[in-house]
PDB file of C-alpha atoms in Angstrom:
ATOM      1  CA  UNK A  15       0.000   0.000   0.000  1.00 51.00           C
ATOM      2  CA  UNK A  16       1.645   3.331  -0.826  1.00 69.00           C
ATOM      3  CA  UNK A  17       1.965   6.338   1.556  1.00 74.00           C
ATOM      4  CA  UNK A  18      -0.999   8.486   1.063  1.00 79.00           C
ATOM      5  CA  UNK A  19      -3.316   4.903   1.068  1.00 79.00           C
ATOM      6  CA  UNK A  20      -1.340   4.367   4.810  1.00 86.00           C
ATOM      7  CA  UNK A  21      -2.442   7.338   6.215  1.00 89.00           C
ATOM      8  CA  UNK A  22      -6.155   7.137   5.149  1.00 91.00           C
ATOM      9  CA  UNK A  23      -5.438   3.282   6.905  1.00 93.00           C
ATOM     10  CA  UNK A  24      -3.950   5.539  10.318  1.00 94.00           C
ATOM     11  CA  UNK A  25      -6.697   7.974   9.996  1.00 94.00           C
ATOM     12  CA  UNK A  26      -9.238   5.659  10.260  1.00 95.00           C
ATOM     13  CA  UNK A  27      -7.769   3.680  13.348  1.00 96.00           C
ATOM     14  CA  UNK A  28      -7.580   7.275  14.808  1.00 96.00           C
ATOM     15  CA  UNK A  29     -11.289   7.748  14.789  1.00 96.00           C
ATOM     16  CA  UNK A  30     -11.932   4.012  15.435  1.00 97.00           C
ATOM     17  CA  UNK A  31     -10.058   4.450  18.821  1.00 97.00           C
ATOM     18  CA  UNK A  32     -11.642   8.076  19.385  1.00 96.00           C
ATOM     19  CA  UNK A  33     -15.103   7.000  19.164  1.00 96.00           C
ATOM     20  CA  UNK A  34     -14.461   3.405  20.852  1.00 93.00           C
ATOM     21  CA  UNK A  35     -13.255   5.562  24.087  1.00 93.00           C
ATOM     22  CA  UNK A  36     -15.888   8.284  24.265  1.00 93.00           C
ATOM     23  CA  UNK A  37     -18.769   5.968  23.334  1.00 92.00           C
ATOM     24  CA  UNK A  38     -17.626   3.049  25.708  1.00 85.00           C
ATOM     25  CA  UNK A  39     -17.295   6.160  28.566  1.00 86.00           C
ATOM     26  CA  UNK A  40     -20.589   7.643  27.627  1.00 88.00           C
ATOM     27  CA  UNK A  41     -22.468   4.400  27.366  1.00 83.00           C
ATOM     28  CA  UNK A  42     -21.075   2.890  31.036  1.00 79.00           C
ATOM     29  CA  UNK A  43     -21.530   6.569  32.727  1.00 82.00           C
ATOM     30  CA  UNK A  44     -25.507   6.234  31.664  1.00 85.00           C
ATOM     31  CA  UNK A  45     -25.811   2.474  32.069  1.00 78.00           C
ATOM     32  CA  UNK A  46     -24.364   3.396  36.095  1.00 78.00           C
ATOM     33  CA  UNK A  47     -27.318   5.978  36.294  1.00 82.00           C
ATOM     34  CA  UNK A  48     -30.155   3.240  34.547  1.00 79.00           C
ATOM     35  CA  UNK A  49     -29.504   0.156  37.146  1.00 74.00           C
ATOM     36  CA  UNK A  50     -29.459  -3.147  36.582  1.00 67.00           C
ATOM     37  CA  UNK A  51     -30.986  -4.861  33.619  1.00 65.00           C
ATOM     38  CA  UNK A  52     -30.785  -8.743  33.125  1.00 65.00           C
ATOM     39  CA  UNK A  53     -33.875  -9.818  30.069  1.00 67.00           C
ATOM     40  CA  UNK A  54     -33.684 -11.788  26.650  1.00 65.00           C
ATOM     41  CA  UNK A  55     -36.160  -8.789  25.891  1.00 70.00           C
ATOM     42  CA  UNK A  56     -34.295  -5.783  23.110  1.00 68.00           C
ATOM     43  CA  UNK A  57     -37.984  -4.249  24.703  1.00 73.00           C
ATOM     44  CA  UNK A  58     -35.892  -3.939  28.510  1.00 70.00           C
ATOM     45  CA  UNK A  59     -33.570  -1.847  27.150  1.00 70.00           C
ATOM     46  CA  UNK A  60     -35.040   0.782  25.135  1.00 77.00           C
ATOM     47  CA  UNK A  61     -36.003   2.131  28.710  1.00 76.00           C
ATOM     48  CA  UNK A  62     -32.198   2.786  29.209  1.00 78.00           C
ATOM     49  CA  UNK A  63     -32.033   4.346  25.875  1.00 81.00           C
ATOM     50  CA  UNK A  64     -33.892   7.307  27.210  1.00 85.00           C
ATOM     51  CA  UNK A  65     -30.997   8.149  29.216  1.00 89.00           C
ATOM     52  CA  UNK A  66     -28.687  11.095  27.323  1.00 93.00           C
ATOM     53  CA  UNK A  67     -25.749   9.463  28.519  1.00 92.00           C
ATOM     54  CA  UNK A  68     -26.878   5.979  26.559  1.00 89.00           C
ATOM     55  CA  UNK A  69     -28.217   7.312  24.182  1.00 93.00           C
ATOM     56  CA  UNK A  70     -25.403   9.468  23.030  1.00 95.00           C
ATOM     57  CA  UNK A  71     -22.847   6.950  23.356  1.00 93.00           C
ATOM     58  CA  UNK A  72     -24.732   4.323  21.148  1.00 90.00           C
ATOM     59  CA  UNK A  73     -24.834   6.964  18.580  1.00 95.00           C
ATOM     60  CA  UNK A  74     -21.017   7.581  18.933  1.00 96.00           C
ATOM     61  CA  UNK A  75     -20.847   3.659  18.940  1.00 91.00           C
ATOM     62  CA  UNK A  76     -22.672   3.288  16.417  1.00 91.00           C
ATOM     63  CA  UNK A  77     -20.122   5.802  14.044  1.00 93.00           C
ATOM     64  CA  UNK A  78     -17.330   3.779  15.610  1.00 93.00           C
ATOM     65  CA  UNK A  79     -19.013   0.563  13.585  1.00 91.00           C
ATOM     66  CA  UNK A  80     -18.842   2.493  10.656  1.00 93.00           C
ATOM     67  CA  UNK A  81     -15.478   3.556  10.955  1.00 95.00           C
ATOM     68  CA  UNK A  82     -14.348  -0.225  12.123  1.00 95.00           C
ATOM     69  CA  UNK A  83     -16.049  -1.984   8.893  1.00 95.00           C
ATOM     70  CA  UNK A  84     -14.279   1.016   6.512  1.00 96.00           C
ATOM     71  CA  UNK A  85     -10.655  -0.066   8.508  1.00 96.00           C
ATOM     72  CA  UNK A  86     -11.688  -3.813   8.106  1.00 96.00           C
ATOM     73  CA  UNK A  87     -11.928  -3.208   4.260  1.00 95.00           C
ATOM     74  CA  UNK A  88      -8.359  -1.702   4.125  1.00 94.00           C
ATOM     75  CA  UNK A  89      -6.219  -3.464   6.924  1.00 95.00           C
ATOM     76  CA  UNK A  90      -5.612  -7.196   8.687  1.00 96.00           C
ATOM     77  CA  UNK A  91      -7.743  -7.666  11.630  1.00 96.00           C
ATOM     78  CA  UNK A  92      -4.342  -9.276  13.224  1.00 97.00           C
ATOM     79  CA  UNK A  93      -3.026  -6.019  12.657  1.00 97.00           C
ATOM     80  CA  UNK A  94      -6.290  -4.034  13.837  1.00 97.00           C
ATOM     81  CA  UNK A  95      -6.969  -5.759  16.828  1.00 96.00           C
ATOM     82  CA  UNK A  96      -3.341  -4.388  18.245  1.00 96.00           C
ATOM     83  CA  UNK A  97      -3.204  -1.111  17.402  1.00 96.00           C
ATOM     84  CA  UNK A  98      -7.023  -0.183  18.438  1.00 96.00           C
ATOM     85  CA  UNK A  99      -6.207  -1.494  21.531  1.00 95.00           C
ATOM     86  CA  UNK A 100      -4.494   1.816  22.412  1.00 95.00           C
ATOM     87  CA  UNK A 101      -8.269   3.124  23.102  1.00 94.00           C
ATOM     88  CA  UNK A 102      -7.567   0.909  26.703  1.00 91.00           C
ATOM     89  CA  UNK A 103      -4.235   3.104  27.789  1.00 93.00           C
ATOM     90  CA  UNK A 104      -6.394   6.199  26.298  1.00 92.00           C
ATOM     91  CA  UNK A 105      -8.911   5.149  29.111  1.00 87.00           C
ATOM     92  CA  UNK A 106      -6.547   5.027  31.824  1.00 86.00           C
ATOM     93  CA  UNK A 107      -4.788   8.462  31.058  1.00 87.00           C
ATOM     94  CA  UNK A 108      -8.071   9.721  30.605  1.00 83.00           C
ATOM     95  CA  UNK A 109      -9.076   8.697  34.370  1.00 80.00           C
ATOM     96  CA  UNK A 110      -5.488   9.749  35.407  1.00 84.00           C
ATOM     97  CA  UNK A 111      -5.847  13.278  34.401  1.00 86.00           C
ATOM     98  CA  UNK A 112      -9.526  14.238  34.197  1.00 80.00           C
ATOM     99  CA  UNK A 113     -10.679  11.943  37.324  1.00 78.00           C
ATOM    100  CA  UNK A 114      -7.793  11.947  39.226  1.00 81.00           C
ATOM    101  CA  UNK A 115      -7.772   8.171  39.918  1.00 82.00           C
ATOM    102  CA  UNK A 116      -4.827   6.624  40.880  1.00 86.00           C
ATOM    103  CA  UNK A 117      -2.912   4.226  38.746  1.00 88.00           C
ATOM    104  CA  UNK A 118      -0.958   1.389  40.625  1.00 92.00           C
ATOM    105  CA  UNK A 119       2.207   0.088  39.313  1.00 94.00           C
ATOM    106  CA  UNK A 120       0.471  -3.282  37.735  1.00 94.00           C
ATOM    107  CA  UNK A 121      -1.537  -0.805  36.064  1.00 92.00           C
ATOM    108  CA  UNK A 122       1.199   1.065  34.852  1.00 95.00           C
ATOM    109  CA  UNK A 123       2.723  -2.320  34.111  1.00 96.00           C
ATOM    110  CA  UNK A 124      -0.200  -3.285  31.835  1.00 95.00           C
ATOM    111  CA  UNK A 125      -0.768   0.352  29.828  1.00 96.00           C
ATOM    112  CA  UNK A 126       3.286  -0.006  29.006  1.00 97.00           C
ATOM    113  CA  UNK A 127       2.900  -3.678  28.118  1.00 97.00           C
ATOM    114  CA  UNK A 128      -0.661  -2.097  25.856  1.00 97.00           C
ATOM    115  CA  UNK A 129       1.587   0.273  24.703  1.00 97.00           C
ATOM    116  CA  UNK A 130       4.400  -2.094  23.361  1.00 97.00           C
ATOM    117  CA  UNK A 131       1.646  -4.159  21.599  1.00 97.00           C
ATOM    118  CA  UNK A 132       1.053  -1.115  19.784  1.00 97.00           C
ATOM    119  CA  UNK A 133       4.078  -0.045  18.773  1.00 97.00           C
ATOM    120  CA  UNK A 134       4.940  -3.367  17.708  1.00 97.00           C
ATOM    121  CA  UNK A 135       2.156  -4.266  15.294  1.00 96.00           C
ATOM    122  CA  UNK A 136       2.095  -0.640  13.815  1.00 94.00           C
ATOM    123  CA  UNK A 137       5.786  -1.850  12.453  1.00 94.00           C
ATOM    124  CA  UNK A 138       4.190  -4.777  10.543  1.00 94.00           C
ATOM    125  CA  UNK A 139       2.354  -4.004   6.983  1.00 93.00           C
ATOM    126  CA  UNK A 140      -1.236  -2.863   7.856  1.00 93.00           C
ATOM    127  CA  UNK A 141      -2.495  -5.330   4.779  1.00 93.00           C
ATOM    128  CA  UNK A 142      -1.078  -8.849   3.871  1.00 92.00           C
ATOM    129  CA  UNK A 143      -3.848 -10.082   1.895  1.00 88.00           C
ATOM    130  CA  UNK A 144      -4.938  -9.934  -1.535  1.00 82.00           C
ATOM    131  CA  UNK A 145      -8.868  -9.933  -2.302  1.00 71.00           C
ATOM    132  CA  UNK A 146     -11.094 -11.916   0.262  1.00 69.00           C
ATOM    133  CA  UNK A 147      -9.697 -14.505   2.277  1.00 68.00           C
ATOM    134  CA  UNK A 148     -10.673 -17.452  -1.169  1.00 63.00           C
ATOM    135  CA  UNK A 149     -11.926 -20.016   0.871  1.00 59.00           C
ATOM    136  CA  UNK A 150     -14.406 -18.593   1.951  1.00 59.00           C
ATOM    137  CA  UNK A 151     -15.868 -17.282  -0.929  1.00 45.00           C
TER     138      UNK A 151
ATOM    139  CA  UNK B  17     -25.493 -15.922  35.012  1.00 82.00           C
ATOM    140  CA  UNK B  18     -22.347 -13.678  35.600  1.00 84.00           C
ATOM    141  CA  UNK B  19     -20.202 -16.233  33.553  1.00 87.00           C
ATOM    142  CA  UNK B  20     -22.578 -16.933  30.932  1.00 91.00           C
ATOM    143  CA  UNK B  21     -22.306 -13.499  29.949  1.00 90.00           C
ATOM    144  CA  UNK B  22     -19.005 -12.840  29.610  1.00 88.00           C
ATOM    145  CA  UNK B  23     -19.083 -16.326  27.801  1.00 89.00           C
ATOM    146  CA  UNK B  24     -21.228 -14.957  25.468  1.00 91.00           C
ATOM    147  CA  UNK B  25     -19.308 -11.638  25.128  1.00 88.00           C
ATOM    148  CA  UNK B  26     -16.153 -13.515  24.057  1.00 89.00           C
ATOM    149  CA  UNK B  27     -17.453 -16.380  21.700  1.00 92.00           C
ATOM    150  CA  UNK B  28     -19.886 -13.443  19.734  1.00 93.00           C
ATOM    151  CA  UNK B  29     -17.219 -10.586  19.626  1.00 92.00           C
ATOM    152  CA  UNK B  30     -14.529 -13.098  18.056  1.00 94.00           C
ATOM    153  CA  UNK B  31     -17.152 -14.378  15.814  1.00 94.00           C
ATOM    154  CA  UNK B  32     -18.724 -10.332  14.959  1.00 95.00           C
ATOM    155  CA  UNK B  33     -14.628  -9.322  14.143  1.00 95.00           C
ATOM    156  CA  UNK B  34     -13.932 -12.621  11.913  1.00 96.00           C
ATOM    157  CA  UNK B  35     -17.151 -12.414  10.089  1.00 96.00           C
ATOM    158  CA  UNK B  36     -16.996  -8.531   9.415  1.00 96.00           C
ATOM    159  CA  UNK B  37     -13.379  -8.690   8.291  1.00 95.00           C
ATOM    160  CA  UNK B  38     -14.109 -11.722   5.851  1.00 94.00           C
ATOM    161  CA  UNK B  39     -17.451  -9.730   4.643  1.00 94.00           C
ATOM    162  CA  UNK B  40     -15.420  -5.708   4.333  1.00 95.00           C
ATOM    163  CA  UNK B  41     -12.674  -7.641   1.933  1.00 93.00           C
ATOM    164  CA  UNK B  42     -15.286  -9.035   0.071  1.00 91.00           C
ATOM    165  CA  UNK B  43     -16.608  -6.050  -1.016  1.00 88.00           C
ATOM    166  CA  UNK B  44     -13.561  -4.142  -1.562  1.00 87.00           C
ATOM    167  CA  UNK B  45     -11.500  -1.137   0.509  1.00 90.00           C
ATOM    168  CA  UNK B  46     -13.415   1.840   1.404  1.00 92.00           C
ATOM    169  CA  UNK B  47     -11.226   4.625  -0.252  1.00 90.00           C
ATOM    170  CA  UNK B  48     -12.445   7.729   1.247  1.00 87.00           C
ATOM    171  CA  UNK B  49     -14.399   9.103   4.194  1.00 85.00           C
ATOM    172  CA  UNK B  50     -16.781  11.226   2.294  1.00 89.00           C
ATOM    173  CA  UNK B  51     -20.695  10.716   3.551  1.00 89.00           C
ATOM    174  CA  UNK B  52     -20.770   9.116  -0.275  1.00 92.00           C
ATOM    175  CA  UNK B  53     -18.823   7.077   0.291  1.00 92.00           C
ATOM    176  CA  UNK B  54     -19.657   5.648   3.435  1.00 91.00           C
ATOM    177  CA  UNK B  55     -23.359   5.296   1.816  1.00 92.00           C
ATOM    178  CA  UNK B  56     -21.714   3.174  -0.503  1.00 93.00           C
ATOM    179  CA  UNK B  57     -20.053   1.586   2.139  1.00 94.00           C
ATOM    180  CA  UNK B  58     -23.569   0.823   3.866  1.00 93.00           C
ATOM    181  CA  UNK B  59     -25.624  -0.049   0.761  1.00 94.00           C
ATOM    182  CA  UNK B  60     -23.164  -2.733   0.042  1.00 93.00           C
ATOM    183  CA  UNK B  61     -22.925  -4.106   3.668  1.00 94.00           C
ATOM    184  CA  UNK B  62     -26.502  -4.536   4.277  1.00 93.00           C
ATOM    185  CA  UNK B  63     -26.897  -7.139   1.581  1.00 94.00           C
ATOM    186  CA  UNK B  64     -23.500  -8.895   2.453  1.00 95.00           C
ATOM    187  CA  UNK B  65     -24.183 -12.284   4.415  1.00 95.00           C
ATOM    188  CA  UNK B  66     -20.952 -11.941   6.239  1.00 95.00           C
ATOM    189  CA  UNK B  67     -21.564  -8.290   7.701  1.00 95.00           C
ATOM    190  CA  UNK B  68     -24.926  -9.200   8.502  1.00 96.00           C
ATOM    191  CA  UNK B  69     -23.886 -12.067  10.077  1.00 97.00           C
ATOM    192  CA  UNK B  70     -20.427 -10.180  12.165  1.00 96.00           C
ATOM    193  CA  UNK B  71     -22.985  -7.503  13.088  1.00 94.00           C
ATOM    194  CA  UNK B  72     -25.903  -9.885  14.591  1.00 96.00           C
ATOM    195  CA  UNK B  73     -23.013 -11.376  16.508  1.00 96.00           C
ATOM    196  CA  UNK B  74     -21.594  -7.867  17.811  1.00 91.00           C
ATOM    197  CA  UNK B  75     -25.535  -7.068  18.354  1.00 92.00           C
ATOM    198  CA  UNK B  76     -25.489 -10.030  21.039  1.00 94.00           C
ATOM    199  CA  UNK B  77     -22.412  -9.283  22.070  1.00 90.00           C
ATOM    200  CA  UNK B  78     -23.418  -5.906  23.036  1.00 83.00           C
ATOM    201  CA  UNK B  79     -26.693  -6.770  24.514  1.00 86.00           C
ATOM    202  CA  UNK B  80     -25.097  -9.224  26.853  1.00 89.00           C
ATOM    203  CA  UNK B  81     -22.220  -6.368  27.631  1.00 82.00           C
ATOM    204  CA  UNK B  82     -24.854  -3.910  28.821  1.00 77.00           C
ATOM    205  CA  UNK B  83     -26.414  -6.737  31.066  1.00 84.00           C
ATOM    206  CA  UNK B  84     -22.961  -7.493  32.520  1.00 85.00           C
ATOM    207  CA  UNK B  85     -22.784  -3.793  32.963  1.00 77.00           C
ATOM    208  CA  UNK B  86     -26.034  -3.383  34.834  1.00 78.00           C
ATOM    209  CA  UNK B  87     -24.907  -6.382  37.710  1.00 83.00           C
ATOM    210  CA  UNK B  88     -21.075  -6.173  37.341  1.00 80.00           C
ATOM    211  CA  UNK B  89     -18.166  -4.368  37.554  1.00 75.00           C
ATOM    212  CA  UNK B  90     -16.499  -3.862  33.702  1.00 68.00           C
ATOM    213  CA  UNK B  91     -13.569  -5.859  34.900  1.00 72.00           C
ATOM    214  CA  UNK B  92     -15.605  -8.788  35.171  1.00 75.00           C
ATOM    215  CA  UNK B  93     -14.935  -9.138  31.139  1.00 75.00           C
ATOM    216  CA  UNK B  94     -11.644  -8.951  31.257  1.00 80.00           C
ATOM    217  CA  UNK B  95     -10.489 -12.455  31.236  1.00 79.00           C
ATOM    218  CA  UNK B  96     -12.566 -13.065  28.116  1.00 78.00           C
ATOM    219  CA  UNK B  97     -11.456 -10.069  26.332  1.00 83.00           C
ATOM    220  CA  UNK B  98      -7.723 -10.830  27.091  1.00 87.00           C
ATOM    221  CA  UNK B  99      -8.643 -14.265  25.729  1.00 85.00           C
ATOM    222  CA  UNK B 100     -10.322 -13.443  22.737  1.00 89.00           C
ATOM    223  CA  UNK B 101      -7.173 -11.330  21.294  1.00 94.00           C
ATOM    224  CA  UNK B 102      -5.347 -14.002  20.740  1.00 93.00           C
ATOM    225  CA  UNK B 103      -8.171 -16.508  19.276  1.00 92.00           C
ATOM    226  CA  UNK B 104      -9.101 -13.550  16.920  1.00 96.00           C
ATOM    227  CA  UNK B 105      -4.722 -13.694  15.980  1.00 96.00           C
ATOM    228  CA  UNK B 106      -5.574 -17.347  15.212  1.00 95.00           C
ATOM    229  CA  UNK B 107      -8.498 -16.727  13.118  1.00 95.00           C
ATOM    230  CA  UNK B 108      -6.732 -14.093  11.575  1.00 95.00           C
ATOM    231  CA  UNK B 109      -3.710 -16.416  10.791  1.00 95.00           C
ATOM    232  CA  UNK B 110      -5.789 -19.991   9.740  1.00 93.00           C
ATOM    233  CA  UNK B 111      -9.166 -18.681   8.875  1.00 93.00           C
ATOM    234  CA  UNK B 112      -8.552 -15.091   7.031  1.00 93.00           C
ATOM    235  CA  UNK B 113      -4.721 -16.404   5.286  1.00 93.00           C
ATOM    236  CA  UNK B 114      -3.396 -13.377   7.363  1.00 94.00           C
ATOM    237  CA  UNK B 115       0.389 -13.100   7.219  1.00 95.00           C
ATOM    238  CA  UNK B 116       1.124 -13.499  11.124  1.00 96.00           C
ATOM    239  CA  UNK B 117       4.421 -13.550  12.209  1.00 95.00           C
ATOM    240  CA  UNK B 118       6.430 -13.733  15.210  1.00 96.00           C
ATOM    241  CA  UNK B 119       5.671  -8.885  15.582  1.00 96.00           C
ATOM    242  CA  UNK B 120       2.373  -9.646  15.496  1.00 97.00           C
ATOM    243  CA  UNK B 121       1.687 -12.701  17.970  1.00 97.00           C
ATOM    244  CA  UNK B 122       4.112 -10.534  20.444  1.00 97.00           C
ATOM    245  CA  UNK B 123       1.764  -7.578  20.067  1.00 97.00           C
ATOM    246  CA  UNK B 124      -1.542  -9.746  20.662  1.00 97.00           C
ATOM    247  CA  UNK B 125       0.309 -11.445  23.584  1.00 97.00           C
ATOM    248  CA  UNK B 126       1.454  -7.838  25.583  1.00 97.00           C
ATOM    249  CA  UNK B 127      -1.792  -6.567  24.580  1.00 97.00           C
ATOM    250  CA  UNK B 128      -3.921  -9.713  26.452  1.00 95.00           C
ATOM    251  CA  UNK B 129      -1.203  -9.695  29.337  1.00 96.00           C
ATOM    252  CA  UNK B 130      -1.822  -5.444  29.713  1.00 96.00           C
ATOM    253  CA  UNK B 131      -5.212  -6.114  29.264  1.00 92.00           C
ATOM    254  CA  UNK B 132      -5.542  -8.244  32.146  1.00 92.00           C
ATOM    255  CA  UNK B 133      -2.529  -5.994  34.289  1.00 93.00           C
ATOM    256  CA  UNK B 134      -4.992  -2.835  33.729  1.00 88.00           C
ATOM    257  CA  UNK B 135      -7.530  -4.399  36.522  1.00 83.00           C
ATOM    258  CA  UNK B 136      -5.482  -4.369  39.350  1.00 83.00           C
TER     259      UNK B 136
END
């Protein structure tokens, strides 16, 4: 893939990660506020859709599906599993700064090992296949 | 009923990423980000068996996240996440032909370990 078709690939796991955070966020801060729901029923839940919270982080979830199929259609989900996976030490920063919580060292431990795991697959090629996997055509 | 969740979570998320990468390559590399584009994107995906499928499976997989959320704490998960990054490396590797080397496993495995670190 050539340089300009890269970044469009880096863009895109930019806003996958960006919208994965602030929807996941969103989305727990109103389910906290709802309460406990257990049901096989989609009908249970569209009560905790009326929450702002909920609601605005399945919207923002639901752009982060959008931007997640357009990365699937460019890169290697063994290379986009990694590298979103950055939205997790995003998370715990976040929390650090904003919320003041404190980070112990295992946590530290786990957002550098998060970290590495990033670095590392963003040094492989973000596409090794040609076409669809044939198989499974 | 705590288990069977995050059971649930694991086996449908693995299944929702496998599906929907299979189904995207099918129908070719989105190019652009323009609203267009992404229609294009959408029109396509809706009558792709694959997306359809990876979606109904992320569909579960959410419902059953925002139960888990409702009666337990978010680390509950984490085992199954951690777990599922490498099984979606397999899958990647033996069911998608993706070229996974020795980079790649290392990143899946400090990912799952950091994963699991973050709870503590």
């Amino acid at each position: 893939m050539n340089a300009n078709g890269n970044r469009k690939t880096q863009l895109l796991v930019l806003l996958v990660v960006v919208s994965n955070v602030l929807g996941n966020v969103s989305l727990s801060h109103g389910m906290q506020q709802v309460g406990r729901i257990v049901s096989a029923s989609p009908f249970d839940y569209l009560k905790a859709f009326t929450n702002p919270w909920t609601a605005a982080g399945i919207c923002i979830l639901a752009i982060w599906m959008l931007c997640d199929l357009a990365l699937l259609s460019r890169a290697d989900l063994s290379f986009v599993l990694p590298v979103t996976a950055s939205a997790y030490v995003l998370v715990a920063l976040f929390g650090r700064i904003l919320l003041h919580e404190h980070i112990s060292w295992l946590r530290w431990l786990g957002i550098v090992l998060i970290t590495g795991g990033v670095v590392l697959a963003e040094e492989t090629p973000t596409r090794t296949t040609k076409g669809p996997p044939e198989h499974l055509i | 009923m705590k288990w069977l969740l995050v059971a649930i979570i694991a086996i449908c998320n693995t299944l929702g990423d496998v599906l929907n990468t299979a189904g995207m390559k099918r129908q070719g590399e989105v190019q652009d980000l323009r609203p267009q584009t992404l229609a294009w994107m959408v029109r396509r995906a809706v009558v792709n068996p694959y997306v359809i499928a990876g979606i109904a499976a992320m569909a579960v997989s959410f419902f059953a996240l925002l139960s888990l959320l409702s009666i337990a704490n978010v680390s509950f998960a984490v085992p199954a996440t951690a777990a599922s990054y490498l099984l979606e490396t397999l899958l990647a590797k033996y069911v998608l032909g993706e070229d996974v080397r020795t980079r790649r496993w290392a990143a899946a495995t400090l990912v799952a370990a950091g994963v699991v670190l973050l709870q503590f």
